[in-house]
Short mmCIF file of C-alpha atoms in Angstrom, two decimals:
data_model
loop_
_atom_site.label_atom_id
_atom_site.label_comp_id
_atom_site.label_asym_id
_atom_site.label_seq_id
_atom_site.Cartn_x
_atom_site.Cartn_y
_atom_site.Cartn_z
CA MET A 950 0.00 0.00 0.00
CA GLU A 951 1.37 3.40 -1.00
CA ARG A 952 1.98 5.74 1.92
CA LYS A 953 0.36 9.12 1.32
CA LEU A 954 1.91 11.03 4.19
CA ILE A 955 5.50 11.26 5.40
CA ALA A 956 5.45 10.75 9.15
CA GLU A 957 7.11 13.27 11.43
CA PRO A 958 10.82 12.33 11.79
CA PHE A 959 10.73 13.13 15.51
CA LYS A 960 8.94 12.26 18.76
CA ILE A 961 7.02 14.85 20.79
CA LYS A 962 8.33 15.39 24.34
CA VAL A 963 6.76 18.69 25.35
CA VAL A 964 3.34 20.07 24.45
CA GLU A 965 1.82 23.54 24.58
CA PRO A 966 -1.98 23.67 24.93
CA ILE A 967 -3.97 25.73 22.44
CA THR A 968 -7.59 26.78 22.84
CA MET A 969 -10.26 27.57 20.27
CA THR A 970 -12.10 30.87 20.82
CA SER A 971 -15.66 31.76 19.86
CA ARG A 972 -16.49 33.79 16.79
CA SER A 973 -17.64 36.72 18.91
CA GLN A 974 -14.33 36.69 20.78
CA ARG A 975 -12.43 36.68 17.49
CA GLU A 976 -14.52 39.51 16.06
CA HIS A 977 -13.71 41.62 19.12
CA ALA A 978 -10.01 40.70 18.96
CA MET A 979 -9.74 41.55 15.27
CA GLU A 980 -11.48 44.88 15.71
CA ALA A 981 -9.12 45.73 18.58
CA ALA A 982 -6.18 44.76 16.37
CA GLY A 983 -7.24 47.12 13.59
CA TYR A 984 -7.82 44.19 11.21
CA ASN A 985 -4.07 43.56 11.18
CA THR A 986 -3.14 40.01 12.12
CA PHE A 987 0.27 41.21 13.37
CA LEU A 988 -1.51 43.11 16.15
CA LEU A 989 -3.43 40.13 17.53
CA ASN A 990 -2.41 38.67 20.88
CA SER A 991 -1.11 35.13 20.52
CA ARG A 992 -3.44 33.90 23.27
CA ASP A 993 -6.35 34.71 20.94
CA VAL A 994 -4.95 32.58 18.09
CA TYR A 995 -5.85 28.92 17.55
CA ILE A 996 -3.41 27.84 14.82
CA ASP A 997 -0.68 30.41 14.24
CA LEU A 998 0.55 30.55 10.64
CA LEU A 999 1.66 34.19 10.77
CA THR A 1000 5.30 33.33 10.15
CA ASP A 1001 7.95 30.62 10.28
CA SER A 1002 10.41 33.16 11.73
CA GLY A 1003 11.46 32.22 15.24
CA THR A 1004 8.47 29.92 15.66
CA SER A 1005 10.25 26.59 15.16
CA ALA A 1006 10.39 23.91 17.83
CA MET A 1007 13.98 23.38 18.95
CA SER A 1008 15.36 19.88 19.44
CA ASP A 1009 16.50 18.25 22.68
CA ASN A 1010 20.05 18.65 21.37
CA GLN A 1011 19.57 22.38 20.92
CA TRP A 1012 18.03 22.78 24.38
CA ALA A 1013 20.96 20.85 25.84
CA GLY A 1014 23.29 23.27 24.07
CA MET A 1015 21.48 26.20 25.67
CA MET A 1016 22.78 24.95 29.03
CA LEU A 1017 26.34 25.26 27.72
CA GLY A 1018 26.19 28.97 27.03
CA ASP A 1019 29.54 30.71 27.40
CA GLU A 1020 28.40 34.23 28.23
CA ALA A 1021 31.87 35.77 28.07
CA TYR A 1022 31.80 39.31 26.71
CA ALA A 1023 34.51 38.45 24.17
CA GLY A 1024 35.77 35.23 22.63
CA SER A 1025 32.77 33.03 23.55
CA ALA A 1026 33.27 29.35 22.86
CA ASN A 1027 29.78 29.28 21.37
CA PHE A 1028 30.81 31.88 18.80
CA HIS A 1029 33.61 29.61 17.62
CA HIS A 1030 31.16 26.72 17.33
CA LEU A 1031 28.85 28.91 15.24
CA GLU A 1032 31.78 30.07 13.11
CA THR A 1033 32.78 26.45 12.48
CA ALA A 1034 29.22 25.48 11.54
CA VAL A 1035 28.94 28.34 9.03
CA ARG A 1036 32.29 27.42 7.46
CA GLU A 1037 31.57 23.69 7.29
CA ILE A 1038 27.95 23.82 6.07
CA TYR A 1039 27.82 27.08 4.08
CA GLY A 1040 31.46 27.55 3.14
CA PHE A 1041 31.93 31.21 4.10
CA ASN A 1042 35.17 32.36 5.74
CA TYR A 1043 33.84 34.96 8.17
CA VAL A 1044 30.72 35.27 10.29
CA VAL A 1045 29.33 38.26 12.20
CA PRO A 1046 26.48 37.32 14.59
CA THR A 1047 23.44 39.62 14.69
CA HIS A 1048 20.24 39.64 16.70
CA GLN A 1049 18.35 38.47 13.60
CA GLY A 1050 18.45 38.72 9.81
CA ARG A 1051 17.56 42.39 9.54
CA GLY A 1052 20.57 43.25 11.69
CA ALA A 1053 22.74 41.61 9.05
CA GLU A 1054 20.84 43.44 6.28
CA ASN A 1055 21.47 46.76 7.99
CA ILE A 1056 25.21 46.15 8.32
CA LEU A 1057 25.61 44.89 4.75
CA SER A 1058 23.69 47.86 3.34
CA ARG A 1059 25.80 50.33 5.29
CA ILE A 1060 29.19 48.84 4.35
CA ALA A 1061 28.44 48.13 0.69
CA ILE A 1062 26.02 50.78 -0.61
CA LYS A 1063 26.65 54.39 -1.61
CA PRO A 1064 23.83 56.90 -2.24
CA GLY A 1065 22.63 56.58 -5.82
CA ASP A 1066 23.61 52.91 -6.16
CA TRP A 1067 21.31 50.24 -7.55
CA VAL A 1068 20.76 46.82 -5.99
CA PRO A 1069 19.11 44.24 -8.24
CA GLY A 1070 17.32 41.31 -6.66
CA ASN A 1071 15.08 38.39 -7.52
CA MET A 1072 12.00 40.17 -6.14
CA TYR A 1073 12.10 42.48 -3.15
CA PHE A 1074 11.77 41.49 0.46
CA THR A 1075 10.34 44.07 2.84
CA THR A 1076 13.15 44.61 5.35
CA THR A 1077 15.89 43.97 2.79
CA ARG A 1078 14.64 46.66 0.43
CA ALA A 1079 14.00 49.06 3.32
CA HIS A 1080 17.63 48.82 4.49
CA GLN A 1081 18.91 49.20 0.94
CA GLU A 1082 16.78 52.28 0.32
CA LEU A 1083 17.64 53.84 3.68
CA ALA A 1084 21.31 53.50 2.66
CA GLY A 1085 20.54 55.46 -0.53
CA ALA A 1086 20.12 52.66 -3.06
CA ASN A 1087 17.43 51.99 -5.65
CA PHE A 1088 15.98 48.50 -5.86
CA ALA A 1089 15.57 46.79 -9.25
CA ASP A 1090 13.52 43.62 -9.64
CA VAL A 1091 15.32 41.19 -11.97
CA ILE A 1092 13.33 38.02 -11.31
CA ILE A 1093 11.91 36.03 -14.22
CA ASP A 1094 8.39 36.99 -15.33
CA GLU A 1095 6.93 33.63 -14.30
CA ALA A 1096 7.47 34.59 -10.64
CA HIS A 1097 4.70 37.18 -10.96
CA ASP A 1098 2.20 34.63 -12.32
CA PRO A 1099 0.65 32.53 -9.51
CA GLN A 1100 -0.29 29.71 -11.87
CA ALA A 1101 2.95 29.47 -13.87
CA ALA A 1102 4.35 25.93 -13.65
CA HIS A 1103 8.06 26.84 -13.81
CA PRO A 1104 10.06 24.64 -11.37
CA PHE A 1105 12.42 27.49 -10.44
CA LYS A 1106 10.31 30.64 -10.36
CA GLY A 1107 12.92 32.35 -8.16
CA ASN A 1108 15.48 32.49 -10.98
CA VAL A 1109 17.14 35.74 -11.93
CA ASP A 1110 16.34 36.95 -15.45
CA LEU A 1111 19.81 37.38 -16.94
CA ASN A 1112 18.53 39.77 -19.60
CA LYS A 1113 16.99 42.04 -16.96
CA PHE A 1114 20.23 41.94 -14.98
CA GLN A 1115 22.27 42.82 -18.07
CA GLU A 1116 19.88 45.62 -19.05
CA LEU A 1117 20.33 47.21 -15.61
CA ILE A 1118 24.12 46.95 -15.92
CA ASP A 1119 23.98 48.57 -19.36
CA ARG A 1120 21.65 51.32 -18.14
CA VAL A 1121 23.29 52.41 -14.87
CA GLY A 1122 26.80 50.98 -15.17
CA ALA A 1123 28.42 48.19 -13.17
CA GLY A 1124 30.11 50.76 -10.91
CA LYS A 1125 26.69 51.72 -9.58
CA ILE A 1126 25.82 48.12 -8.62
CA PRO A 1127 27.69 47.03 -5.47
CA TYR A 1128 26.05 43.61 -5.41
CA ILE A 1129 23.09 41.59 -6.61
CA CYS A 1130 20.90 40.18 -3.82
CA VAL A 1131 19.78 36.62 -4.58
CA ALA A 1132 17.12 35.22 -2.25
CA VAL A 1133 17.03 31.44 -1.83
CA THR A 1134 14.10 30.80 -1.72
CA VAL A 1135 12.05 33.82 -2.81
CA ASN A 1136 9.53 34.55 -0.08
CA LEU A 1137 7.23 37.02 -1.85
CA ALA A 1138 7.02 34.86 -4.98
CA GLY A 1139 5.55 32.08 -2.84
CA GLY A 1140 8.68 30.43 -1.43
CA GLN A 1141 10.00 29.68 -4.91
CA PRO A 1142 13.51 28.25 -5.44
CA VAL A 1143 16.47 29.24 -7.62
CA SER A 1144 18.20 26.62 -9.75
CA MET A 1145 21.88 25.80 -9.46
CA GLU A 1146 22.28 26.51 -13.17
CA ASN A 1147 20.87 30.00 -12.68
CA LEU A 1148 23.18 30.63 -9.72
CA ARG A 1149 26.19 29.70 -11.85
CA GLU A 1150 25.07 32.03 -14.63
CA VAL A 1151 24.34 34.93 -12.28
CA SER A 1152 27.70 34.47 -10.59
CA ALA A 1153 29.56 34.42 -13.91
CA MET A 1154 27.79 37.57 -15.15
CA ALA A 1155 28.33 39.41 -11.88
CA ARG A 1156 32.01 38.52 -11.66
CA ASN A 1157 32.53 39.53 -15.28
CA HIS A 1158 31.35 43.04 -14.31
CA GLY A 1159 33.02 43.24 -10.90
CA ILE A 1160 29.68 42.94 -9.04
CA LYS A 1161 29.42 40.89 -5.86
CA VAL A 1162 26.76 38.25 -5.27
CA MET A 1163 25.09 38.38 -1.84
CA PHE A 1164 22.55 35.79 -0.81
CA ASP A 1165 19.48 36.23 1.32
CA ALA A 1166 20.07 32.75 2.72
CA THR A 1167 17.13 32.61 5.08
CA ARG A 1168 15.55 29.49 3.55
CA CYS A 1169 18.57 28.07 1.76
CA VAL A 1170 17.99 24.50 2.98
CA GLU A 1171 14.55 24.50 1.41
CA ASN A 1172 16.12 25.77 -1.82
CA ALA A 1173 18.69 22.97 -1.71
CA TYR A 1174 15.92 20.40 -1.31
CA PHE A 1175 14.13 21.69 -4.41
CA ILE A 1176 17.39 21.52 -6.38
CA ARG A 1177 17.82 17.92 -5.30
CA GLU A 1178 14.24 17.14 -6.28
CA ARG A 1179 13.98 19.05 -9.58
CA GLU A 1180 17.40 19.62 -11.15
CA ASP A 1181 19.27 17.00 -13.15
CA GLY A 1182 22.43 15.70 -11.53
CA TYR A 1183 21.47 16.42 -7.92
CA GLN A 1184 18.94 13.69 -7.09
CA ASN A 1185 21.32 11.65 -4.95
CA LYS A 1186 23.47 14.40 -3.48
CA PRO A 1187 23.39 15.24 0.24
CA ILE A 1188 21.66 18.49 1.16
CA ALA A 1189 24.90 19.79 2.73
CA GLU A 1190 26.81 19.23 -0.50
CA ILE A 1191 24.19 21.08 -2.53
CA LEU A 1192 24.24 23.98 -0.05
CA LYS A 1193 28.02 24.24 -0.24
CA GLU A 1194 27.89 24.46 -4.03
CA MET A 1195 25.08 27.04 -3.95
CA PHE A 1196 27.08 29.38 -1.75
CA SER A 1197 30.28 28.85 -3.72
CA TYR A 1198 28.73 31.13 -6.34
CA GLY A 1199 28.46 34.05 -3.92
CA ASP A 1200 30.55 36.45 -1.88
CA GLY A 1201 28.45 36.56 1.26
CA ALA A 1202 25.02 36.10 2.79
CA THR A 1203 22.60 37.56 5.27
CA MET A 1204 20.89 34.93 7.37
CA SER A 1205 17.88 35.02 9.63
CA GLY A 1206 18.62 32.04 11.82
CA LYS A 1207 15.00 32.09 12.91
CA LYS A 1208 14.06 30.08 9.83
CA ASP A 1209 16.37 27.39 8.45
CA CYS A 1210 18.72 27.47 11.45
CA LEU A 1211 15.81 26.30 13.64
CA VAL A 1212 16.13 28.84 16.46
CA ASN A 1213 13.81 31.37 18.06
CA ILE A 1214 16.23 34.30 17.77
CA GLY A 1215 19.47 35.05 15.92
CA GLY A 1216 21.11 35.65 12.60
CA PHE A 1217 24.43 36.51 11.02
CA LEU A 1218 26.26 38.15 8.16
CA ALA A 1219 28.62 35.73 6.41
CA LEU A 1220 31.40 37.00 4.14
CA ASN A 1221 34.43 35.86 2.19
CA ASP A 1222 36.06 39.28 1.72
CA ALA A 1223 38.42 40.19 4.59
CA GLU A 1224 38.09 43.95 4.00
CA LEU A 1225 34.27 43.83 4.09
CA TYR A 1226 34.48 41.68 7.19
CA GLN A 1227 36.59 44.28 8.98
CA LYS A 1228 34.07 46.97 8.09
CA ALA A 1229 31.26 44.77 9.35
CA THR A 1230 32.99 44.16 12.69
CA GLN A 1231 33.25 47.92 13.20
CA LEU A 1232 29.54 48.46 12.62
CA VAL A 1233 28.38 45.44 14.61
CA VAL A 1234 29.99 46.99 17.68
CA LEU A 1235 27.91 50.13 17.12
CA PHE A 1236 24.56 48.46 16.38
CA GLU A 1237 24.65 45.00 17.95
CA GLY A 1238 27.59 44.12 20.23
CA MET A 1239 31.09 42.65 20.14
CA PRO A 1240 32.04 40.82 16.90
CA SER A 1241 32.10 37.54 18.84
CA TYR A 1242 28.50 37.77 19.99
CA GLY A 1243 26.75 40.48 17.98
CA GLY A 1244 23.25 40.75 19.35
CA LEU A 1245 23.15 37.27 20.90
CA ALA A 1246 23.80 35.46 24.13
CA GLY A 1247 26.27 32.60 23.96
CA ARG A 1248 23.47 30.07 24.48
CA ASP A 1249 21.63 31.45 21.44
CA MET A 1250 24.71 31.04 19.27
CA GLU A 1251 25.11 27.45 20.49
CA ALA A 1252 21.50 26.62 19.64
CA MET A 1253 21.94 28.15 16.18
CA ALA A 1254 25.16 26.25 15.51
CA ARG A 1255 23.48 22.97 16.39
CA GLY A 1256 20.41 23.93 14.36
CA ILE A 1257 22.57 24.50 11.28
CA TYR A 1258 23.79 20.91 11.42
CA GLU A 1259 20.29 19.54 12.11
CA SER A 1260 18.78 21.48 9.22
CA VAL A 1261 20.68 19.54 6.55
CA ASP A 1262 19.26 16.18 7.65
CA TYR A 1263 17.40 14.88 4.61
CA TYR A 1264 14.50 13.33 6.53
CA TYR A 1265 13.86 16.56 8.42
CA ILE A 1266 13.70 18.74 5.31
CA GLN A 1267 11.74 16.13 3.33
CA HIS A 1268 9.01 16.12 5.98
CA ARG A 1269 9.12 19.91 6.17
CA ILE A 1270 8.50 20.36 2.45
CA GLU A 1271 5.93 17.58 2.19
CA GLN A 1272 3.84 18.96 5.07
CA VAL A 1273 3.60 22.33 3.31
CA ARG A 1274 2.85 20.58 0.04
CA TYR A 1275 0.10 18.53 1.68
CA LEU A 1276 -1.78 21.66 2.76
CA GLY A 1277 -1.40 23.18 -0.69
CA GLY A 1278 -2.70 20.00 -2.30
CA GLU A 1279 -5.80 19.90 -0.13
CA LEU A 1280 -6.64 23.50 -1.04
CA ALA A 1281 -5.95 23.03 -4.75
CA LYS A 1282 -8.21 19.95 -4.87
CA ALA A 1283 -11.05 22.11 -3.55
CA GLY A 1284 -10.47 24.77 -6.20
CA VAL A 1285 -8.97 27.36 -3.86
CA PRO A 1286 -6.62 29.62 -5.87
CA ILE A 1287 -3.05 29.30 -4.60
CA VAL A 1288 0.44 30.04 -5.88
CA GLU A 1289 1.79 27.01 -7.72
CA PRO A 1290 4.06 25.14 -7.49
CA VAL A 1291 3.71 25.17 -3.70
CA GLY A 1292 6.84 26.66 -2.13
CA GLY A 1293 9.00 25.53 0.74
CA HIS A 1294 7.75 27.39 3.80
CA ALA A 1295 4.17 28.39 3.12
CA VAL A 1296 1.06 28.05 1.03
CA PHE A 1297 0.11 31.37 -0.55
CA LEU A 1298 -3.54 32.12 -1.28
CA ASP A 1299 -4.10 34.18 -4.42
CA ALA A 1300 -6.28 36.94 -3.00
CA ARG A 1301 -6.92 38.47 -6.44
CA GLN A 1302 -8.63 35.28 -7.55
CA PHE A 1303 -10.12 34.50 -4.15
CA LEU A 1304 -11.78 37.94 -3.87
CA PRO A 1305 -11.99 39.24 -7.46
CA HIS A 1306 -14.72 41.72 -6.49
CA ILE A 1307 -12.38 43.64 -4.14
CA PRO A 1308 -10.03 46.10 -5.94
CA GLN A 1309 -6.38 46.17 -4.89
CA GLU A 1310 -6.77 49.62 -3.31
CA GLN A 1311 -9.22 48.02 -0.85
CA PHE A 1312 -6.52 45.58 0.30
CA PRO A 1313 -7.94 42.18 -0.70
CA ALA A 1314 -5.10 40.16 0.88
CA GLN A 1315 -5.34 42.09 4.15
CA THR A 1316 -9.09 41.57 4.07
CA LEU A 1317 -8.75 37.85 3.45
CA ALA A 1318 -6.25 37.35 6.28
CA ALA A 1319 -8.51 39.20 8.72
CA GLN A 1320 -11.60 37.27 7.64
CA LEU A 1321 -9.84 33.90 7.88
CA TYR A 1322 -8.99 34.65 11.50
CA ILE A 1323 -12.54 35.74 12.32
CA GLU A 1324 -14.00 32.58 10.78
CA SER A 1325 -11.55 30.04 12.19
CA GLY A 1326 -8.94 31.40 14.60
CA VAL A 1327 -6.20 30.67 12.04
CA ARG A 1328 -3.72 33.54 11.84
CA SER A 1329 -2.06 34.23 8.49
CA MET A 1330 -0.47 37.32 6.98
CA GLU A 1331 -0.80 39.67 4.01
CA ARG A 1332 1.78 39.76 1.25
CA GLY A 1333 0.47 42.27 -1.25
CA ILE A 1334 -0.08 46.01 -1.59
CA VAL A 1335 0.25 46.65 2.16
CA SER A 1336 3.59 44.83 2.38
CA ALA A 1337 4.82 46.53 -0.80
CA GLY A 1338 4.49 50.01 0.73
CA ARG A 1339 4.87 53.29 -1.13
CA ASP A 1340 7.43 54.66 -3.59
CA LYS A 1341 9.48 57.83 -3.06
CA ASN A 1342 6.60 59.90 -4.44
CA GLY A 1343 4.18 58.53 -1.88
CA LYS A 1344 2.23 56.32 -4.28
CA HIS A 1345 1.31 52.73 -3.44
CA TYR A 1346 3.49 50.11 -5.06
CA LEU A 1347 1.02 47.88 -6.92
CA PRO A 1348 2.54 44.39 -6.94
CA LYS A 1349 1.19 41.85 -9.39
CA LEU A 1350 0.97 39.32 -6.58
CA GLU A 1351 -1.68 39.95 -3.94
CA LEU A 1352 -1.25 37.05 -1.55
CA VAL A 1353 -2.11 35.69 1.88
CA ARG A 1354 0.65 33.58 3.39
CA LEU A 1355 -0.15 30.46 5.42
CA THR A 1356 3.29 29.95 6.92
CA ILE A 1357 4.13 26.61 8.51
CA PRO A 1358 6.43 26.68 11.57
CA ARG A 1359 9.06 23.93 11.60
CA ARG A 1360 8.43 20.86 13.76
CA VAL A 1361 5.38 22.44 15.43
CA TYR A 1362 2.11 21.30 13.82
CA THR A 1363 0.86 17.93 12.58
CA TYR A 1364 -1.07 16.90 9.48
CA ALA A 1365 -4.27 17.10 11.56
CA HIS A 1366 -3.62 20.81 12.03
CA MET A 1367 -3.14 21.14 8.27
CA ASP A 1368 -6.54 19.52 7.76
CA VAL A 1369 -8.14 22.03 10.12
CA VAL A 1370 -6.54 24.92 8.22
CA ALA A 1371 -7.63 23.50 4.86
CA GLU A 1372 -11.23 23.09 6.04
CA ALA A 1373 -11.29 26.67 7.32
CA VAL A 1374 -9.95 28.15 4.08
CA ILE A 1375 -12.30 26.06 1.93
CA ALA A 1376 -15.32 27.08 4.03
CA LEU A 1377 -14.35 30.73 3.65
CA PHE A 1378 -13.87 30.29 -0.10
CA GLU A 1379 -17.41 29.01 -0.41
CA GLN A 1380 -18.77 32.26 1.05
CA ARG A 1381 -16.21 34.62 -0.48
CA HIS A 1382 -18.81 36.75 -2.23
CA LEU A 1383 -19.98 38.05 1.16
CA ILE A 1384 -16.59 39.55 2.07
CA LYS A 1385 -16.09 43.32 1.83
CA GLY A 1386 -12.83 45.29 1.60
CA LEU A 1387 -10.95 47.48 4.08
CA GLU A 1388 -9.68 51.03 4.30
CA MET A 1389 -6.46 52.05 6.04
CA VAL A 1390 -6.86 54.35 9.04
CA TYR A 1391 -3.26 54.40 10.33
CA GLU A 1392 -0.07 54.04 8.30
CA PRO A 1393 3.50 54.22 9.62
CA PRO A 1394 6.14 55.61 7.22
CA VAL A 1395 8.27 52.43 7.03
CA LEU A 1396 7.31 48.73 6.92
CA ARG A 1397 3.67 49.61 7.36
CA PHE A 1398 2.37 46.04 7.26
CA PHE A 1399 3.59 45.42 10.81
CA THR A 1400 1.54 48.13 12.54
CA ALA A 1401 -0.94 49.66 10.05
CA ARG A 1402 -4.56 49.66 11.13
CA PHE A 1403 -7.71 49.21 9.04
CA ARG A 1404 -11.47 49.18 9.30
CA PRO A 1405 -14.16 47.55 7.16
CA LEU A 1406 -15.61 49.65 4.37
CA ALA A 1407 -19.23 50.72 4.77
CA GLN A 1408 -21.65 48.25 3.24
#
């Protein structure tokens, strides 16, 4: 008999109770939160799919490592363990710990970017672009066109479009491009991977023009799994070997350890260039802490080092991807519009198709996320016009993708939870015509999706 589900490659030792609330309680909570799922209290959430950032369950080995924290102000033994893990698994020479990924983005932007520069990338990410623009750069999207089509069947929708990259070089000059930022995987495209072939080509083009390649490595293990699954010549290679080759085509990486490193806090900037590393160590002292701890306690660095090694276990990452894929499959079978192929960390609902009667200026993805919570207690998040923000002239960016992200924490939920989520989304889809849009009543100037507030439009 063919097995349909891949069983969890772990045993459960500790449990955290969760409680279902009533619809009236959820209506009150959502109104108090300004129809922004980020502003909900976690105690009011039944199944929390807001993010996979810092929400993973750590292993017994990681918790044991937490008890071995060397909290020395300088030269922590845990730092050296982290440094060794980064060198062995990712292949980078230098590592600067930071409190999380955006700390690394801030430092990289400040040491590499000059006002007026351009930074191409395979689709923007919110905090990454914000740091680049605050440093004076202009962002240029050079991802392939298929990434903007939710139904495109391309196996590597995160790939860089080499023609777009070359056109930018020709237009602004290589001297104005300090680096290209390559995300593996691409979050806002739906967790889509980049092929090894594309990484080789991007690296060759960049090096030919004296441009560095910097990875957003947050979900690099998921990307490596997709390469193993989909790209010729990699089917039998260990995940660690694929990762090492991926990063051999770059000069550095920013990492949010809260994702693929399986920890609740932490990140780092990894580099190969000694001069850039020295500049980074100067800034980390100003913004984070000593170069040997950055923004982290020794115990946090130890947990992250151990998580790096655990993350490349094939059975772990196979289950991780298949659990996400299972949820996507259940929704697709019911006709719910989602981004396909299903990515590595989340299932993305296509809010344009889900709520075609709500124009983008009425925030259909934000509306859908709020309504899903009210109906079921499932917390998700918007990835559309609200996340995209405004341009320098104050106009809304109007992304082609208007999505709601159902993000699966690592080693936290079971297939039964995925069934509950699928049933909730399908039930909402069946009454989608009753849903009305939102208007924004409070908007912060930067990264508005975290704290903006909304209210339902008048009937």
